[in-house]
Amino acid sequence: MKKIIPILFVVALISCNKQSDQIQALQKRVDSLEKKVAESYKPGFGEFMSGIQVHHNKLWFAGQNENWKLADFEIHEIMEAVDNIKKYQKDRKESEMIDMLNPALDNLNIAIKEKDPKLFKSSFISLTNTCNTCHRKTEFEFNVVKIPDQPPLSNQDFRNQLEKNRAEN
């Protein structure tokens, strides 16, 4: 028994050292992964805003052409970008203000679901004005949003395809 106790003590010490080495190795891996995550690419605020600007433009032309499926797609792209701003740019003061767009987006979403061109136009104007209000409140008043007067891309047909097919037949 006297010989067993020292042997157990030595085994316990070796076991503790192994655990300590494993913990240190795991901590190094965690530190390395945290560094990689911190250095990984995340879109900047301007990239999100540029995306919203394109979707805002496309949304206008989709609504003007009563292409409600495309309008629904574009408004959801804007909503997704707003969510991503809150997720990836949460430390910016502008991100704290972005929720002011929600009522205007909700009203525009209703207009799209109801396929109501008149409500769409007034809701789109409200969204555009809200964008400009947000820009002023965040000291980006030099970024003025307006109702688009031409599509952002020349290679997209904004017409409702069902209506287009009827007109062609």
PDB file of N, CA, C and O in Angstrom, residues 72-104:
ATOM      1  N   ASP A  72     -41.495  42.748 -55.042  1.00  0.00           N
ATOM      2  CA  ASP A  72     -41.415  41.990 -53.790  1.00  0.00           C
ATOM      3  C   ASP A  72     -39.978  41.520 -53.548  1.00  0.00           C
ATOM      4  O   ASP A  72     -39.463  41.606 -52.432  1.00  0.00           O
ATOM      5  N   PHE A  73     -39.334  41.038 -54.589  1.00  0.00           N
ATOM      6  CA  PHE A  73     -37.938  40.605 -54.476  1.00  0.00           C
ATOM      7  C   PHE A  73     -37.044  41.770 -54.054  1.00  0.00           C
ATOM      8  O   PHE A  73     -36.229  41.645 -53.132  1.00  0.00           O
ATOM      9  N   GLU A  74     -37.195  42.905 -54.705  1.00  0.00           N
ATOM     10  CA  GLU A  74     -36.318  44.055 -54.436  1.00  0.00           C
ATOM     11  C   GLU A  74     -36.523  44.624 -53.038  1.00  0.00           C
ATOM     12  O   GLU A  74     -35.557  44.979 -52.360  1.00  0.00           O
ATOM     13  N   ILE A  75     -37.757  44.700 -52.576  1.00  0.00           N
ATOM     14  CA  ILE A  75     -37.964  45.243 -51.221  1.00  0.00           C
ATOM     15  C   ILE A  75     -37.370  44.309 -50.177  1.00  0.00           C
ATOM     16  O   ILE A  75     -36.814  44.753 -49.178  1.00  0.00           O
ATOM     17  N   HIS A  76     -37.448  43.007 -50.448  1.00  0.00           N
ATOM     18  CA  HIS A  76     -36.849  42.070 -49.493  1.00  0.00           C
ATOM     19  C   HIS A  76     -35.323  42.127 -49.526  1.00  0.00           C
ATOM     20  O   HIS A  76     -34.671  41.882 -48.504  1.00  0.00           O
ATOM     21  N   GLU A  77     -34.757  42.467 -50.673  1.00  0.00           N
ATOM     22  CA  GLU A  77     -33.309  42.682 -50.736  1.00  0.00           C
ATOM     23  C   GLU A  77     -32.919  43.893 -49.882  1.00  0.00           C
ATOM     24  O   GLU A  77     -31.902  43.871 -49.186  1.00  0.00           O
ATOM     25  N   ILE A  78     -33.725  44.934 -49.928  1.00  0.00           N
ATOM     26  CA  ILE A  78     -33.466  46.123 -49.092  1.00  0.00           C
ATOM     27  C   ILE A  78     -33.573  45.750 -47.621  1.00  0.00           C
ATOM     28  O   ILE A  78     -32.715  46.116 -46.811  1.00  0.00           O
ATOM     29  N   MET A  79     -34.614  45.018 -47.271  1.00  0.00           N
ATOM     30  CA  MET A  79     -34.806  44.617 -45.867  1.00  0.00           C
ATOM     31  C   MET A  79     -33.639  43.750 -45.384  1.00  0.00           C
ATOM     32  O   MET A  79     -33.184  43.898 -44.243  1.00  0.00           O
ATOM     33  N   GLU A  80     -33.169  42.871 -46.247  1.00  0.00           N
ATOM     34  CA  GLU A  80     -32.030  42.027 -45.891  1.00  0.00           C
ATOM     35  C   GLU A  80     -30.773  42.876 -45.668  1.00  0.00           C
ATOM     36  O   GLU A  80     -30.005  42.636 -44.733  1.00  0.00           O
ATOM     37  N   ALA A  81     -30.578  43.865 -46.507  1.00  0.00           N
ATOM     38  CA  ALA A  81     -29.418  44.749 -46.343  1.00  0.00           C
ATOM     39  C   ALA A  81     -29.511  45.533 -45.038  1.00  0.00           C
ATOM     40  O   ALA A  81     -28.502  45.708 -44.338  1.00  0.00           O
ATOM     41  N   VAL A  82     -30.706  45.980 -44.686  1.00  0.00           N
ATOM     42  CA  VAL A  82     -30.898  46.685 -43.410  1.00  0.00           C
ATOM     43  C   VAL A  82     -30.556  45.749 -42.246  1.00  0.00           C
ATOM     44  O   VAL A  82     -29.854  46.142 -41.305  1.00  0.00           O
ATOM     45  N   ASP A  83     -31.034  44.520 -42.313  1.00  0.00           N
ATOM     46  CA  ASP A  83     -30.704  43.543 -41.264  1.00  0.00           C
ATOM     47  C   ASP A  83     -29.197  43.305 -41.191  1.00  0.00           C
ATOM     48  O   ASP A  83     -28.630  43.193 -40.103  1.00  0.00           O
ATOM     49  N   ASN A  84     -28.550  43.222 -42.342  1.00  0.00           N
ATOM     50  CA  ASN A  84     -27.100  43.001 -42.356  1.00  0.00           C
ATOM     51  C   ASN A  84     -26.333  44.207 -41.818  1.00  0.00           C
ATOM     52  O   ASN A  84     -25.291  44.035 -41.181  1.00  0.00           O
ATOM     53  N   ILE A  85     -26.836  45.394 -42.056  1.00  0.00           N
ATOM     54  CA  ILE A  85     -26.209  46.588 -41.471  1.00  0.00           C
ATOM     55  C   ILE A  85     -26.247  46.477 -39.949  1.00  0.00           C
ATOM     56  O   ILE A  85     -25.251  46.722 -39.274  1.00  0.00           O
ATOM     57  N   LYS A  86     -27.409  46.099 -39.434  1.00  0.00           N
ATOM     58  CA  LYS A  86     -27.539  45.974 -37.971  1.00  0.00           C
ATOM     59  C   LYS A  86     -26.659  44.855 -37.428  1.00  0.00           C
ATOM     60  O   LYS A  86     -26.172  44.938 -36.304  1.00  0.00           O
ATOM     61  N   LYS A  87     -26.416  43.841 -38.224  1.00  0.00           N
ATOM     62  CA  LYS A  87     -25.605  42.705 -37.785  1.00  0.00           C
ATOM     63  C   LYS A  87     -24.116  42.993 -37.897  1.00  0.00           C
ATOM     64  O   LYS A  87     -23.354  42.731 -36.967  1.00  0.00           O
ATOM     65  N   TYR A  88     -23.686  43.517 -39.044  1.00  0.00           N
ATOM     66  CA  TYR A  88     -22.251  43.657 -39.305  1.00  0.00           C
ATOM     67  C   TYR A  88     -21.693  45.045 -39.038  1.00  0.00           C
ATOM     68  O   TYR A  88     -20.480  45.221 -38.994  1.00  0.00           O
ATOM     69  N   GLN A  89     -22.561  46.028 -38.879  1.00  0.00           N
ATOM     70  CA  GLN A  89     -22.096  47.397 -38.647  1.00  0.00           C
ATOM     71  C   GLN A  89     -22.750  47.986 -37.396  1.00  0.00           C
ATOM     72  O   GLN A  89     -23.038  49.176 -37.337  1.00  0.00           O
ATOM     73  N   LYS A  90     -22.975  47.148 -36.408  1.00  0.00           N
ATOM     74  CA  LYS A  90     -23.737  47.566 -35.234  1.00  0.00           C
ATOM     75  C   LYS A  90     -23.059  48.642 -34.395  1.00  0.00           C
ATOM     76  O   LYS A  90     -23.714  49.328 -33.622  1.00  0.00           O
ATOM     77  N   ASP A  91     -21.772  48.832 -34.543  1.00  0.00           N
ATOM     78  CA  ASP A  91     -21.068  49.832 -33.743  1.00  0.00           C
ATOM     79  C   ASP A  91     -21.143  51.238 -34.332  1.00  0.00           C
ATOM     80  O   ASP A  91     -20.696  52.189 -33.702  1.00  0.00           O
ATOM     81  N   ARG A  92     -21.701  51.387 -35.502  1.00  0.00           N
ATOM     82  CA  ARG A  92     -21.787  52.708 -36.143  1.00  0.00           C
ATOM     83  C   ARG A  92     -23.046  53.417 -35.688  1.00  0.00           C
ATOM     84  O   ARG A  92     -24.104  52.806 -35.549  1.00  0.00           O
ATOM     85  N   LYS A  93     -22.943  54.723 -35.499  1.00  0.00           N
ATOM     86  CA  LYS A  93     -24.112  55.491 -35.055  1.00  0.00           C
ATOM     87  C   LYS A  93     -25.223  55.444 -36.100  1.00  0.00           C
ATOM     88  O   LYS A  93     -26.401  55.498 -35.763  1.00  0.00           O
ATOM     89  N   GLU A  94     -24.843  55.336 -37.375  1.00  0.00           N
ATOM     90  CA  GLU A  94     -25.838  55.270 -38.430  1.00  0.00           C
ATOM     91  C   GLU A  94     -26.710  54.018 -38.292  1.00  0.00           C
ATOM     92  O   GLU A  94     -27.898  54.043 -38.606  1.00  0.00           O
ATOM     93  N   SER A  95     -26.112  52.945 -37.808  1.00  0.00           N
ATOM     94  CA  SER A  95     -26.853  51.692 -37.635  1.00  0.00           C
ATOM     95  C   SER A  95     -27.937  51.821 -36.570  1.00  0.00           C
ATOM     96  O   SER A  95     -28.966  51.152 -36.648  1.00  0.00           O
ATOM     97  N   GLU A  96     -27.689  52.688 -35.618  1.00  0.00           N
ATOM     98  CA  GLU A  96     -28.687  52.905 -34.568  1.00  0.00           C
ATOM     99  C   GLU A  96     -29.933  53.595 -35.120  1.00  0.00           C
ATOM    100  O   GLU A  96     -31.010  53.476 -34.549  1.00  0.00           O
ATOM    101  N   MET A  97     -29.796  54.293 -36.235  1.00  0.00           N
ATOM    102  CA  MET A  97     -30.903  55.063 -36.805  1.00  0.00           C
ATOM    103  C   MET A  97     -31.643  54.295 -37.907  1.00  0.00           C
ATOM    104  O   MET A  97     -32.721  54.704 -38.321  1.00  0.00           O
ATOM    105  N   ILE A  98     -31.077  53.204 -38.380  1.00  0.00           N
ATOM    106  CA  ILE A  98     -31.586  52.527 -39.580  1.00  0.00           C
ATOM    107  C   ILE A  98     -33.016  52.008 -39.409  1.00  0.00           C
ATOM    108  O   ILE A  98     -33.757  51.892 -40.385  1.00  0.00           O
ATOM    109  N   ASP A  99     -33.431  51.741 -38.181  1.00  0.00           N
ATOM    110  CA  ASP A  99     -34.790  51.237 -37.955  1.00  0.00           C
ATOM    111  C   ASP A  99     -35.862  52.257 -38.328  1.00  0.00           C
ATOM    112  O   ASP A  99     -37.034  51.894 -38.455  1.00  0.00           O
ATOM    113  N   MET A 100     -35.465  53.520 -38.508  1.00  0.00           N
ATOM    114  CA  MET A 100     -36.465  54.517 -38.904  1.00  0.00           C
ATOM    115  C   MET A 100     -37.043  54.190 -40.286  1.00  0.00           C
ATOM    116  O   MET A 100     -38.110  54.672 -40.645  1.00  0.00           O
ATOM    117  N   LEU A 101     -36.354  53.329 -41.046  1.00  0.00           N
ATOM    118  CA  LEU A 101     -36.858  52.923 -42.358  1.00  0.00           C
ATOM    119  C   LEU A 101     -38.006  51.911 -42.275  1.00  0.00           C
ATOM    120  O   LEU A 101     -38.770  51.764 -43.231  1.00  0.00           O
ATOM    121  N   ASN A 102     -38.112  51.219 -41.163  1.00  0.00           N
ATOM    122  CA  ASN A 102     -39.071  50.112 -41.064  1.00  0.00           C
ATOM    123  C   ASN A 102     -40.517  50.487 -41.376  1.00  0.00           C
ATOM    124  O   ASN A 102     -41.173  49.770 -42.139  1.00  0.00           O
ATOM    125  N   PRO A 103     -41.075  51.580 -40.809  1.00  0.00           N
ATOM    126  CA  PRO A 103     -42.471  51.903 -41.157  1.00  0.00           C
ATOM    127  C   PRO A 103     -42.667  52.151 -42.660  1.00  0.00           C
ATOM    128  O   PRO A 103     -43.653  51.682 -43.244  1.00  0.00           O
ATOM    129  N   ALA A 104     -41.713  52.846 -43.277  1.00  0.00           N
ATOM    130  CA  ALA A 104     -41.822  53.111 -44.715  1.00  0.00           C
ATOM    131  C   ALA A 104     -41.706  51.804 -45.515  1.00  0.00           C
ATOM    132  O   ALA A 104     -42.445  51.592 -46.485  1.00  0.00           O
TER     133      ALA A 104
END
